[in-house]
Structures are given as C-alpha cells and as structure tokens.
mmCIF file of C-alpha atoms and ligand atoms in Angstrom:
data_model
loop_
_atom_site.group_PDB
_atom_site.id
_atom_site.type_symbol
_atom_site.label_atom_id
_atom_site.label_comp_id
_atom_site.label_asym_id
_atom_site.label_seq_id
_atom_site.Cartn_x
_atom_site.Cartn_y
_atom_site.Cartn_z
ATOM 1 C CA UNK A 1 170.883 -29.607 -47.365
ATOM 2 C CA UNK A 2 170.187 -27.320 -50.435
ATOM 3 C CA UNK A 3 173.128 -27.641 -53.539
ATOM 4 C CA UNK A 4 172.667 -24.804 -56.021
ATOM 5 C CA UNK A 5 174.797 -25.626 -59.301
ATOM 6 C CA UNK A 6 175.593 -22.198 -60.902
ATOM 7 C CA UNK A 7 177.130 -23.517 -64.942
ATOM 8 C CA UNK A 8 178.683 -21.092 -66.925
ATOM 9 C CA UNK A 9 179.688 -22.302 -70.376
ATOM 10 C CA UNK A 10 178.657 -20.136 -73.839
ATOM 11 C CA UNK A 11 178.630 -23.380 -75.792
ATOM 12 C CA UNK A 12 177.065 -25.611 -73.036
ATOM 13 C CA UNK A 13 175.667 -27.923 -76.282
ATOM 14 C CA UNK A 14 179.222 -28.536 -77.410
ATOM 15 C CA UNK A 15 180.611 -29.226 -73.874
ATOM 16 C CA UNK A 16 181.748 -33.213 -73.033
ATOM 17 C CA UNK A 17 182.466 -32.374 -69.007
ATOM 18 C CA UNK A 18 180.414 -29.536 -68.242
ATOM 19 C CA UNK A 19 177.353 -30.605 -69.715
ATOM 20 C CA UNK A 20 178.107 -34.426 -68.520
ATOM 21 C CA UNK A 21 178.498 -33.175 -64.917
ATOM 22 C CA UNK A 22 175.837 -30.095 -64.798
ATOM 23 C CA UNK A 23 173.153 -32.677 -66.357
ATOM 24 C CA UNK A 24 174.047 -36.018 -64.070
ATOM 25 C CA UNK A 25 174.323 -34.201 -61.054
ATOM 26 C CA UNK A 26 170.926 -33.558 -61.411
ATOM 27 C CA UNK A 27 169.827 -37.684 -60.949
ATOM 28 C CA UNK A 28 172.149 -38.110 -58.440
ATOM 29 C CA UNK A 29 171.663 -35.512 -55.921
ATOM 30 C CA UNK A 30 168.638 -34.962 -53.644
ATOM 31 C CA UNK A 31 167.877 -31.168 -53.402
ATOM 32 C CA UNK A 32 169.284 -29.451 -56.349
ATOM 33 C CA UNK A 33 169.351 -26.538 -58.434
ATOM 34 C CA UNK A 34 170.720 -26.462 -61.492
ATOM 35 C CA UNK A 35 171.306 -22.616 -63.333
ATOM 36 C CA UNK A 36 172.711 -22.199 -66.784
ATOM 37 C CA UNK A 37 173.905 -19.212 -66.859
ATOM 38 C CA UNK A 38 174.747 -18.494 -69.796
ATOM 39 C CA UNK A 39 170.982 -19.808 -71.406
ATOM 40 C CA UNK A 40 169.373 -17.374 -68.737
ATOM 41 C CA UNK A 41 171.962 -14.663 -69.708
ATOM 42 C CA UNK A 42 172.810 -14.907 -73.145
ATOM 43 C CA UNK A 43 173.225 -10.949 -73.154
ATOM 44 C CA UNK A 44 175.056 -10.831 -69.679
ATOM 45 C CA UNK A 45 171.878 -9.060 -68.594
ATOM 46 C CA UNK A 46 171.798 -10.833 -65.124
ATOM 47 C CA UNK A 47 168.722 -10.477 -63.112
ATOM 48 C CA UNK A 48 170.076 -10.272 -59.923
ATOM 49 C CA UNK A 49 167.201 -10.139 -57.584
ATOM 50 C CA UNK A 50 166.363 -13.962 -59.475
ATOM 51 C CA UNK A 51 170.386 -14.648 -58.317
ATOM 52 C CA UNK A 52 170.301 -13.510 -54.655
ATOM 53 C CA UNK A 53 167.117 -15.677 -54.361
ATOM 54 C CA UNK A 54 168.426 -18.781 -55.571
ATOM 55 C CA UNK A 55 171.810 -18.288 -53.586
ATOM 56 C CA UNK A 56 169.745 -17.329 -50.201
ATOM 57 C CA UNK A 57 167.721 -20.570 -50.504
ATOM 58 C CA UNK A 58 171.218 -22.848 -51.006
ATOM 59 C CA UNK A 59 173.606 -24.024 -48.270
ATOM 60 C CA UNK A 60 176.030 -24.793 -50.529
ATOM 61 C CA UNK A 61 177.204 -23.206 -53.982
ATOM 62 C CA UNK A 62 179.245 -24.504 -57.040
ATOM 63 C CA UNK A 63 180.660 -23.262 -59.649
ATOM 64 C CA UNK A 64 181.047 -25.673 -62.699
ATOM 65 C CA UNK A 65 182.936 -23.864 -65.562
ATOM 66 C CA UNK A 66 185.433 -24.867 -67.905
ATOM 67 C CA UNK A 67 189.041 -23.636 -67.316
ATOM 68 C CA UNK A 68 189.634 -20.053 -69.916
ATOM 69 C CA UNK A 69 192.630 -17.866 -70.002
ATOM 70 C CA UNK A 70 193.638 -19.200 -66.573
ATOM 71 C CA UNK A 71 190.079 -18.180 -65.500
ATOM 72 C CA UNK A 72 186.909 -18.063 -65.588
ATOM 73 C CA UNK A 73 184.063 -17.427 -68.513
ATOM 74 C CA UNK A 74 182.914 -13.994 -68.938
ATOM 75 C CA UNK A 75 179.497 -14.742 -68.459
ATOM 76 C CA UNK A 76 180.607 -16.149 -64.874
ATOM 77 C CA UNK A 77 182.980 -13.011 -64.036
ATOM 78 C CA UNK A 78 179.799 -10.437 -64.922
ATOM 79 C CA UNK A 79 177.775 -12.999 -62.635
ATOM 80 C CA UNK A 80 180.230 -12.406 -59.794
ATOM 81 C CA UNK A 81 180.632 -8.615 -60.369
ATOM 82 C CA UNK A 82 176.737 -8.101 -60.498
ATOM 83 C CA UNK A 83 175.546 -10.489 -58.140
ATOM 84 C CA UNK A 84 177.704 -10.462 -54.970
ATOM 85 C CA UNK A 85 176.564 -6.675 -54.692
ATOM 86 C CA UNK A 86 177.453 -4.167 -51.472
ATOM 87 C CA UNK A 87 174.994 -5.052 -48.763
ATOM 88 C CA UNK A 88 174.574 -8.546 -50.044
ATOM 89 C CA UNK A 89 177.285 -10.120 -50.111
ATOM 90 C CA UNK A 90 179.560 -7.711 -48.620
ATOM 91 C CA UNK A 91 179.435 -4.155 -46.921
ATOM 92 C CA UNK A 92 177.810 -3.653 -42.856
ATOM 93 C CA UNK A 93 174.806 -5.433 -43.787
ATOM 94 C CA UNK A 94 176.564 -7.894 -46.356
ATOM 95 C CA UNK A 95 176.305 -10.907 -44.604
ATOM 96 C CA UNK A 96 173.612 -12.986 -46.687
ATOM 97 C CA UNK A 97 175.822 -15.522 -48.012
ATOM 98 C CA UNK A 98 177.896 -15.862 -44.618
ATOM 99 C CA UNK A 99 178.251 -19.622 -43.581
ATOM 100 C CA UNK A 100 177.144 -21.510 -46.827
ATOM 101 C CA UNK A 101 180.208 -23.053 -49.229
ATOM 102 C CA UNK A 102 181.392 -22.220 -51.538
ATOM 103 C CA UNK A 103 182.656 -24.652 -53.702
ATOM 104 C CA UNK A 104 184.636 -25.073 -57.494
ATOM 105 C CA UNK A 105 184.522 -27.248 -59.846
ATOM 106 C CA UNK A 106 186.068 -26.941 -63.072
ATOM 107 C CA UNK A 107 187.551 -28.864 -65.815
ATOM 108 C CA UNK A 108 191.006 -27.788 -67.211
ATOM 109 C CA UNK A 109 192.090 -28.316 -70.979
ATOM 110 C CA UNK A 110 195.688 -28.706 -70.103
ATOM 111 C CA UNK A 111 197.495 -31.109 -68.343
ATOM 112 C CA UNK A 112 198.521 -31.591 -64.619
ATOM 113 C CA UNK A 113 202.774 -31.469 -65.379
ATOM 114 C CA UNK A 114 202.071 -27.926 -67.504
ATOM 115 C CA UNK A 115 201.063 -26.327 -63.988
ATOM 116 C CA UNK A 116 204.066 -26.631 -62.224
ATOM 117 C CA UNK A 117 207.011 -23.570 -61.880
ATOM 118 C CA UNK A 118 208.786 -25.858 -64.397
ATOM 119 C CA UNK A 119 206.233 -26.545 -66.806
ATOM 120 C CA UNK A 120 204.629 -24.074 -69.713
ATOM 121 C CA UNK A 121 202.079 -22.803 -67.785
ATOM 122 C CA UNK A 122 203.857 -21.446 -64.650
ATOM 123 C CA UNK A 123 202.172 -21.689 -61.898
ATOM 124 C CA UNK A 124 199.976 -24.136 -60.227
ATOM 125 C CA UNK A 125 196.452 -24.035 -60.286
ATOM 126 C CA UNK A 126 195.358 -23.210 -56.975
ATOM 127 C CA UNK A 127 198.057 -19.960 -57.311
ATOM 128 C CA UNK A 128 195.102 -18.674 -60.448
ATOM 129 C CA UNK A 129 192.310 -19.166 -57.663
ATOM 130 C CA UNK A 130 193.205 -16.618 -55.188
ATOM 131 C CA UNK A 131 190.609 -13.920 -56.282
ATOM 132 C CA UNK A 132 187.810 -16.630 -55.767
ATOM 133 C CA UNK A 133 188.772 -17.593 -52.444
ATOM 134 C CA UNK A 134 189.381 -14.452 -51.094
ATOM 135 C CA UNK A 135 186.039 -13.154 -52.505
ATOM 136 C CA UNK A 136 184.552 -16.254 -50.435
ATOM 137 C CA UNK A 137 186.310 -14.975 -47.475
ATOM 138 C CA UNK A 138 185.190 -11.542 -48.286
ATOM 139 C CA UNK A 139 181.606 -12.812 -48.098
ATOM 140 C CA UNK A 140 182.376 -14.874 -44.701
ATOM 141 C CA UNK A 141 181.672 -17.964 -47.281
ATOM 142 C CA UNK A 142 182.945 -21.679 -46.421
ATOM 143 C CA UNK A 143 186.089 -22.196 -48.888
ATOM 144 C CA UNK A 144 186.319 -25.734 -49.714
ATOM 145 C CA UNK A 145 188.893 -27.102 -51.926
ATOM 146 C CA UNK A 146 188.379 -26.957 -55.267
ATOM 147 C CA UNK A 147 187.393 -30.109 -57.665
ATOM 148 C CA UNK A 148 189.081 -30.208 -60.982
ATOM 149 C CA UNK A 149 190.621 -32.628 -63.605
ATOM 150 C CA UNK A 150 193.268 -31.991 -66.185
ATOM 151 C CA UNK A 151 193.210 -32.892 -69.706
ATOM 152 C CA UNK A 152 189.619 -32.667 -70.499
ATOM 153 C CA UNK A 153 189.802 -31.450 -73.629
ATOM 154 C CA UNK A 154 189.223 -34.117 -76.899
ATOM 155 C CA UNK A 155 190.265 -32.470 -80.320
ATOM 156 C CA UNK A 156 189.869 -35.766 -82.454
ATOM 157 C CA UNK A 157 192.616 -36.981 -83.784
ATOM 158 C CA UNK A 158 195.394 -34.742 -82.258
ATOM 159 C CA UNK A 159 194.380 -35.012 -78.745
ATOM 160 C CA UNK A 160 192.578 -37.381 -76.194
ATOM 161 C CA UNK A 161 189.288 -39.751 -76.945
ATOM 162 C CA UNK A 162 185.910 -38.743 -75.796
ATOM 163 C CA UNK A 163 185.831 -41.840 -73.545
ATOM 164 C CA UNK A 164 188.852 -40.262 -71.682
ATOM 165 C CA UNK A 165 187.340 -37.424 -71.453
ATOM 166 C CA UNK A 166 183.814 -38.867 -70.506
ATOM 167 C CA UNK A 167 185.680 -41.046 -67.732
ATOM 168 C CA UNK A 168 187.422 -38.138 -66.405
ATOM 169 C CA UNK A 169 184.126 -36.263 -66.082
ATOM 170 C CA UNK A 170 182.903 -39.085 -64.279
ATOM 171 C CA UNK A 171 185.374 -38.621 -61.825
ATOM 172 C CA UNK A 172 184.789 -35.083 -61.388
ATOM 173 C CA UNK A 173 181.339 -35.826 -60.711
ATOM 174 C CA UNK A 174 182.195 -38.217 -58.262
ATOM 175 C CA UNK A 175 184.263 -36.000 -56.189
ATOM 176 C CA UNK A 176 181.455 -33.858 -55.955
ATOM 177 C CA UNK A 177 179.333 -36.164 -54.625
ATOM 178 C CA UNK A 178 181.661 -37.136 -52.214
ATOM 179 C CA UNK A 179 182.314 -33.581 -50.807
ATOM 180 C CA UNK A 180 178.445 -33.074 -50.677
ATOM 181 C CA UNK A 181 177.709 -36.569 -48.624
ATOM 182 C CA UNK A 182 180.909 -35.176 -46.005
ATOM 183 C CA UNK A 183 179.151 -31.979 -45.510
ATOM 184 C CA UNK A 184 175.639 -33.258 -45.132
ATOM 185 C CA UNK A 185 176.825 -35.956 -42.519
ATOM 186 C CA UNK A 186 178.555 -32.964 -41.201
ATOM 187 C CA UNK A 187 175.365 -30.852 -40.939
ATOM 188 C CA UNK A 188 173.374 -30.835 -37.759
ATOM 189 C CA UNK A 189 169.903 -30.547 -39.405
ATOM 190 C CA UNK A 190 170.819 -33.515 -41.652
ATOM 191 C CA UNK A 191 171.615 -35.538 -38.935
ATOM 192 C CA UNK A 192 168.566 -35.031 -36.952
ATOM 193 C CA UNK A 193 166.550 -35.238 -40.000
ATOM 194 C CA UNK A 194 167.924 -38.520 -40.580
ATOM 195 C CA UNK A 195 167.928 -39.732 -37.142
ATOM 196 C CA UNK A 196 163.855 -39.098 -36.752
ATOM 197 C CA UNK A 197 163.442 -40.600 -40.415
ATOM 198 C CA UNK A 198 165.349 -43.685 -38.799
ATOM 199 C CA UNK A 199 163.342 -43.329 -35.511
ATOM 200 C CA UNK A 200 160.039 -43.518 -37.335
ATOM 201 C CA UNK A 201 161.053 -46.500 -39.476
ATOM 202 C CA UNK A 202 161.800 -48.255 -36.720
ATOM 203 C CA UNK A 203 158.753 -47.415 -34.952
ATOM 204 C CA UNK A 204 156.844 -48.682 -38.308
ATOM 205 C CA UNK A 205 157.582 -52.840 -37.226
ATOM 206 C CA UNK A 206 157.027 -51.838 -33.785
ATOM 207 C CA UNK A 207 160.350 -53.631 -32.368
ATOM 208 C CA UNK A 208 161.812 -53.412 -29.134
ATOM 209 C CA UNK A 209 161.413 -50.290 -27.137
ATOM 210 C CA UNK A 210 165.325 -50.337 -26.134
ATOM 211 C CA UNK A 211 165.785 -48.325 -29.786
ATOM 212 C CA UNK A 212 163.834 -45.719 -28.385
ATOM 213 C CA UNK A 213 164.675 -45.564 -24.935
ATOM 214 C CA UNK A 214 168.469 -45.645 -25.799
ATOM 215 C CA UNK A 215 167.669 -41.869 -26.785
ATOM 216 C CA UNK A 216 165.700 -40.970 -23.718
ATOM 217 C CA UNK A 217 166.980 -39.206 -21.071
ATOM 218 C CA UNK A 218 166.162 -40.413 -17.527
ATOM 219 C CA UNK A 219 163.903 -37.094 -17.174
ATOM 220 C CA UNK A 220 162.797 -37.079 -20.606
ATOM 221 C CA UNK A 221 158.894 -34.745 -20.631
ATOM 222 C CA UNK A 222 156.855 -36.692 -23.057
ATOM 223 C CA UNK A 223 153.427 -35.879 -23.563
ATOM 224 C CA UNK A 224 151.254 -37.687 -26.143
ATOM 225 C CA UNK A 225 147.614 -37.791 -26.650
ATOM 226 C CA UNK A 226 146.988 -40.663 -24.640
ATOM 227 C CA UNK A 227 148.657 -38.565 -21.341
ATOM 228 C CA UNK A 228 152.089 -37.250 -19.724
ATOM 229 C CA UNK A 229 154.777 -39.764 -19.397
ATOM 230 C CA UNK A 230 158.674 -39.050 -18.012
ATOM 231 C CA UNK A 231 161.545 -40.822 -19.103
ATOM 232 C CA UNK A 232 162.296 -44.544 -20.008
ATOM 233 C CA UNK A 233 159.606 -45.936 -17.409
ATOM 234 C CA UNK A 234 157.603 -43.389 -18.968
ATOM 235 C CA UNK A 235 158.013 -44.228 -22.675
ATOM 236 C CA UNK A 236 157.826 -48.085 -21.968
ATOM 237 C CA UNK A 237 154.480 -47.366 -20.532
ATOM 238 C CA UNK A 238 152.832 -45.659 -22.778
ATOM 239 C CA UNK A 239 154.512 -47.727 -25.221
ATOM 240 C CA UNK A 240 153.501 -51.081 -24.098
ATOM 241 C CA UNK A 241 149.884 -49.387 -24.426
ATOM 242 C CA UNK A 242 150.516 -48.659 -28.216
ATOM 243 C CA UNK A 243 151.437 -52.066 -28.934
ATOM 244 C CA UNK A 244 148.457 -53.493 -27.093
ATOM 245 C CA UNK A 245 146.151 -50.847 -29.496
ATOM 246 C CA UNK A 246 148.037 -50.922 -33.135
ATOM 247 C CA UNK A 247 149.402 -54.087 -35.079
ATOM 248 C CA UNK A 248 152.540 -53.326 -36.161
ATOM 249 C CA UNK A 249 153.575 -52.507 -39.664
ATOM 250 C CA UNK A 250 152.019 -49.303 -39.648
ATOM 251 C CA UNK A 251 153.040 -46.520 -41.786
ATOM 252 C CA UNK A 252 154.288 -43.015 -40.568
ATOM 253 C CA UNK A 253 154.735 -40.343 -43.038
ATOM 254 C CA UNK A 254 156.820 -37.220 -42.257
ATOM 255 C CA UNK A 255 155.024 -34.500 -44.049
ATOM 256 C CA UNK A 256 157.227 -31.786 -42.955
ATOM 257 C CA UNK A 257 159.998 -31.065 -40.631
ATOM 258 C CA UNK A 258 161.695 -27.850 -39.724
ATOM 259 C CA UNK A 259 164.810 -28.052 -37.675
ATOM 260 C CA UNK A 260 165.901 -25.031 -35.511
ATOM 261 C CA UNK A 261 168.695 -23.819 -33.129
ATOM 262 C CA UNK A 262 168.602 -22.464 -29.619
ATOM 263 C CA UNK A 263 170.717 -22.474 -26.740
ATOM 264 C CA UNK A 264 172.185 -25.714 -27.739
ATOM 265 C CA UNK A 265 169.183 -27.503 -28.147
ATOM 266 C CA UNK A 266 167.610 -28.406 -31.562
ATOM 267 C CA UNK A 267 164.027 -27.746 -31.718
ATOM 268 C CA UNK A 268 162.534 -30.012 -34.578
ATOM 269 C CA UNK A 269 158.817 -29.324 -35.218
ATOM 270 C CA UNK A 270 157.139 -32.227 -37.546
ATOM 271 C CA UNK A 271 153.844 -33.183 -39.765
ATOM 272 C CA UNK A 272 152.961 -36.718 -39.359
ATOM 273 C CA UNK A 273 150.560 -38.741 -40.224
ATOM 274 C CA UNK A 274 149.923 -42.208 -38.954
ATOM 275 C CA UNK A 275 148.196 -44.959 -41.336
ATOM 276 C CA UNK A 276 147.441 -47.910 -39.009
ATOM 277 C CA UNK A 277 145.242 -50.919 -38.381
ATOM 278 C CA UNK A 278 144.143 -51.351 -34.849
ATOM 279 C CA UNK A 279 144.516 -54.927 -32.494
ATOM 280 C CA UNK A 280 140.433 -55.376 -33.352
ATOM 281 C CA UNK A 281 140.982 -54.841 -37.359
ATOM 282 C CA UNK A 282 139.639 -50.991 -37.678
ATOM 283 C CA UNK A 283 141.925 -48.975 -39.895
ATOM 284 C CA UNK A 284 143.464 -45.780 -38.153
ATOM 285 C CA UNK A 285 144.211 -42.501 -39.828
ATOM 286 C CA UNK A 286 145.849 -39.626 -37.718
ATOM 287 C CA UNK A 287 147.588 -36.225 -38.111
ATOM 288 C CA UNK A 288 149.757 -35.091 -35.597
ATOM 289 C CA UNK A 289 151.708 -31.892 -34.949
ATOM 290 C CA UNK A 290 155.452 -32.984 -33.158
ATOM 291 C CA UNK A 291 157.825 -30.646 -31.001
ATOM 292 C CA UNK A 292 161.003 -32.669 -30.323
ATOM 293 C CA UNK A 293 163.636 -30.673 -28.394
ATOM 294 C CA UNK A 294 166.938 -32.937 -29.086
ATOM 295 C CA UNK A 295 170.711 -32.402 -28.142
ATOM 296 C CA UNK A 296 173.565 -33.902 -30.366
ATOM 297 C CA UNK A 297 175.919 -34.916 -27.624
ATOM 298 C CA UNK A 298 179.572 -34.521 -28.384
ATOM 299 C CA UNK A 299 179.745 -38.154 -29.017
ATOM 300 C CA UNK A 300 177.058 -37.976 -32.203
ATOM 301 C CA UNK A 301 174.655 -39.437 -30.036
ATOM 302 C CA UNK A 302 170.596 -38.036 -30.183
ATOM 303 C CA UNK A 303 169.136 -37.271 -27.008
ATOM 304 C CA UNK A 304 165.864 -36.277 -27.045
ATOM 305 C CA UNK A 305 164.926 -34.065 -24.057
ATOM 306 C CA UNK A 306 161.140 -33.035 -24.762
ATOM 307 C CA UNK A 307 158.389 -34.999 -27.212
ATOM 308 C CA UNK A 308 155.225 -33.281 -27.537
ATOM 309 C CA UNK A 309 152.892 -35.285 -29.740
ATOM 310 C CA UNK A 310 149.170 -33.046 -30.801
ATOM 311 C CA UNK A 311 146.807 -34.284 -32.435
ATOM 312 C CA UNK A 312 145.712 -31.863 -36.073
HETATM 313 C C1 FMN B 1 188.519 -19.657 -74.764
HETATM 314 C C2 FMN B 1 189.201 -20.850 -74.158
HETATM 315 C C3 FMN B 1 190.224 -20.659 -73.247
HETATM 316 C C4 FMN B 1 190.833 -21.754 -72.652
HETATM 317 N N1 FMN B 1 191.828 -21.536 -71.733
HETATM 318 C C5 FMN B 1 192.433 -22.589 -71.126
HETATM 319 C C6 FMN B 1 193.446 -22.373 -70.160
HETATM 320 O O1 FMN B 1 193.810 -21.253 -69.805
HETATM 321 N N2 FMN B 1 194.029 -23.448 -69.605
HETATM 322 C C7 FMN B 1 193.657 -24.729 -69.924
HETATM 323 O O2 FMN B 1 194.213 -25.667 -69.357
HETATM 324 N N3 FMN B 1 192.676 -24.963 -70.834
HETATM 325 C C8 FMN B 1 192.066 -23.922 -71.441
HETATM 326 N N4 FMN B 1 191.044 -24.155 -72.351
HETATM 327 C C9 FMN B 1 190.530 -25.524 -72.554
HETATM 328 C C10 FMN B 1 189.243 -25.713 -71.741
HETATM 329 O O3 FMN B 1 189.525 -25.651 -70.372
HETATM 330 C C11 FMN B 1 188.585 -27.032 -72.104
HETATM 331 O O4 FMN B 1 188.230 -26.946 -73.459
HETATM 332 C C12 FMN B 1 187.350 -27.308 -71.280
HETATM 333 O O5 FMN B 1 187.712 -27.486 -69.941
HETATM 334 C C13 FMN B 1 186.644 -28.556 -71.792
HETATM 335 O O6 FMN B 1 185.378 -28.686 -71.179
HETATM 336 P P1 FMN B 1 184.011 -28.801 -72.020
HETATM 337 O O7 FMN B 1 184.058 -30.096 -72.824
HETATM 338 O O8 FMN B 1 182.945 -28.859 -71.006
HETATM 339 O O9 FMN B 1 183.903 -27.607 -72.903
HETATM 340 C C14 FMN B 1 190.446 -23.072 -72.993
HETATM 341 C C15 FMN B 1 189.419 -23.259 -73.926
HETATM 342 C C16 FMN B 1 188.805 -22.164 -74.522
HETATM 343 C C17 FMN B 1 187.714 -22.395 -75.526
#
C-alpha cells in the first residue's frame, strides 16, 4: 500500500510537530512519499502534472499542516484549488482519485475546551472541516477521520515546554501509524502479498506439507516444472519429490509481485528465484515466473485455486 505525505508549512525549519511527524514518518513507514510543499512551491507556482502523478501512484493521501485561521496554509489551499482540477479529480471523466483516502492530520495551537459552543473558539473542530470532506466526497475519495492534537504550540516561557509538545507529536504520529496498519490489513492486495511472503517462508525450512495443503482446494490445478498435479494428493506428491531433491533451508526471493482483480478471484503473478542446495550437495539457482489465482474467503482464509510455476 502506497502513503503519499503532502506537508504544507512556510516555516517547515521552525516547526516542532510538523517537521517531527513529516520527517519520522519517513523511518517508520514502508512505502512512502514525503512532499514539502511549500520547498517545491515557494512561489505557489504548483506543477500540477508533478501533483497528479504523485497522487495517481498513492492509495492513500495525508495532509499534515498546522492548524491557521481555523484552516489551512495558503500554500495548501492553492494546492487544492490547482491540483484537484475538472476531469481529474472531478467532472465526467474526474474519477482519478476515486477509492484512495483521504486522510488529515494536523496539529492545532489551541486547546481542546476552546472548541466547544461554550468555549472562545465556537465551534468544534470537525464543524471547520466540512469543505475538506465534502471535496473528498466530491472526488469519490475515502474520508477517514481526521488525526489531530491540541495545544501544540510552545512559546517559551508563556506557554507549554517543547517536550510537551514533542510528546504530543509523538502521539500524532502514532495515530497515524495506527490508521495506516488498519487499512493495509484491510487491503486485499496486502493480504495476499503477505500471505505468499508467509507461504514462501515457510516453504524455506521445508516443514510439514499440512501448511500448504490447508490452502488447497480439493481440485486445486497445479502445474510445476516437474509435471501436472491436482489438489492435496496432488501437492503432497510432488511435494514429497521436492523434499527428496532439495535440503531444506533454501532461500526464495520474491522479486516482484503484481496482484490483480477479476471476477472474484485474485490473480497474483510473481518473480522468484530459488537459491538451493540439492540432497547430493550441488548448489541450485532458478528463476521462475508464478500465476497464482487465489480467493479470500469470507472468513479471511487464502484459497488458492490455480498455481502455475514456469521456469525463466
Ligand atoms: C498564522 C497562524 C495562524 C494560526 N491559527 C490558529 C488557529 O486558528 N487555531 C489554533 O488553534 N491555532 C492556530 N495557530 C497555531 C498553530 O496551529 C500552531 O502554531 C501549530 O500547529 C504548531 O505546529 P508547528 O510547531 O509544526 O509549527 C496559528 C498559528 C499561525 C502562525
């Protein structure tokens, strides 16, 4: 799953939370890109083309700002207003951003009793949002709650400590993550990727063939160099035959893996290569091409209905 991190802060080198969070998020999350906005644009000349790429390639978008005039920075408002153009992400053929999230994250200077109908700011926070989330809608985007903290300003002496402030960023940061691991569990392709990265690890010690079988259907087609094998009699054949060839701690490596959709069915297609020492002591070095059809049943359990296995 692909984050993209659009910061918008003119004075990004002064920041505590913003740059704390738009810096760490960086070592802590796999698959992330980072945009500073306001570096790239200093003179709000936004090159939008450079924009649309980076938000095609994401699943999932946040905004990490500091809280300004119940808003936004300027730099992030002439982002909006240039990038989410007609036909992009609005309009009959706007639908380029439809499906990814959209996501929040600010910090806020004031604190949480202030944004109440009672205290000195009025309203609550969420009531200042409503342009944002109904320009996600607009753009068939995924509105997910937005992550903020009060109080994370620090004007020395009058106001807060910088460790406050750094904890509270911490926190912020945290949430993030959080939200990120519950949609990534919650994506498809990130299950299945994980699933096969699990299936080839345990494949690596060459254990019991129950693992595997336990995710074989009884007509499973599986068709491997070595011949054509169906279901779990099938896959304990040919895999009693492996284990009679290759000692085990071998070493798979997934090169590359592209997970699709169709009629229900996830077609995975995979780059592997095999580094292995054979039963008579001869080292073994193999590329081979993978189609996997696999269904997530409605229990989260992989079943994998085809395994094609080619040899590069
Ligand atoms: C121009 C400006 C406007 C601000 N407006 C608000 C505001 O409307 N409400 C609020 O709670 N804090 C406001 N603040 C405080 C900022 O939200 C706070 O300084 C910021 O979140 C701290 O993050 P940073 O250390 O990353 O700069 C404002 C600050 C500035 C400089």
């Amino acid at each position: 799953m692909k984050t993209l991190m659009i910061v918008a802060h003119p004075e990004l080198e002064k920041s505590i939370a913003n740059k704390y969070i738009s810096t760490t998020i960086k070592e802590k999350v796999e698959d992330i890109e980072v945009r500073d906005i306001f570096k790239l644009y200093p003179d709000y000349k936004i090159d939008i083309e450079a924009e649309h790429e980076a938000l095609l390639k994401a699943d999932t978008i946040i905004f990490q700002y500091p809280f300004y005039w119940y808003n936004m920075p300027a730099i992030l408002k002439a982002w909006f207003d240039a990038v989410f153009s007609f036909n992009f992400a609005y309009g009959p053929e706007g639908d380029k951003l439809k499906g990814k999230n959209f996501l929040l994250s600010f910090t806020v200077g004031g604190p949480s009793d202030a944004y109440s109908p009672l205290g000195y700011n009025h309203f609550r926070i969420e009531d200042f949002l409503k342009p944002m989330e109904q320009s996600a809608y607009l753009a068939k985007m995924n509105y997910l709650d937005p992550i903020y903290e009060h109080g994370m300003v620090f004007i020395p002496g009058v106001y807060n400590t910088q460790e406050i402030v750094e904890q509270r960023a911490e926190k912020q940061l945290d949430r993030i993550i959080t939200t990120l691991k519950s949609l990534s569990e919650a994506d498809p392709e990130q299950k299945i990727k994980d699933f096969i990265k699990d299936w080839f690890a345990q494949f690596d010690v060459l254990g019991d063939e129950g693992y595997f079988t336990n995710h074989l259907l009884k007509e499973t087609v599986l068709k491997f160099p070595e011949g054509e094998f169906r279901g779990h009699e099938g896959f304990k054949e040919w895999y009693d035959g492996i284990r009679k060839t290759i000692k085990p701690d071998n070493k798979h490596t997934i090169k590359s893996i592209v997970v699709t959709e169709s009629n229900g069915l996830y077609n995975v297609d995979l780059n592997v290569s095999l580094e292995a020492e054979t039963v008579s002591g001869e080292a073994l070095n193999l590329n081979v091409k993978e189609d996997w059809k696999v269904e997530i049943t409605r229990d989260d359990r992989m079943k994998i209905h085809e395994y094609i296995v080619q040899p590069l």
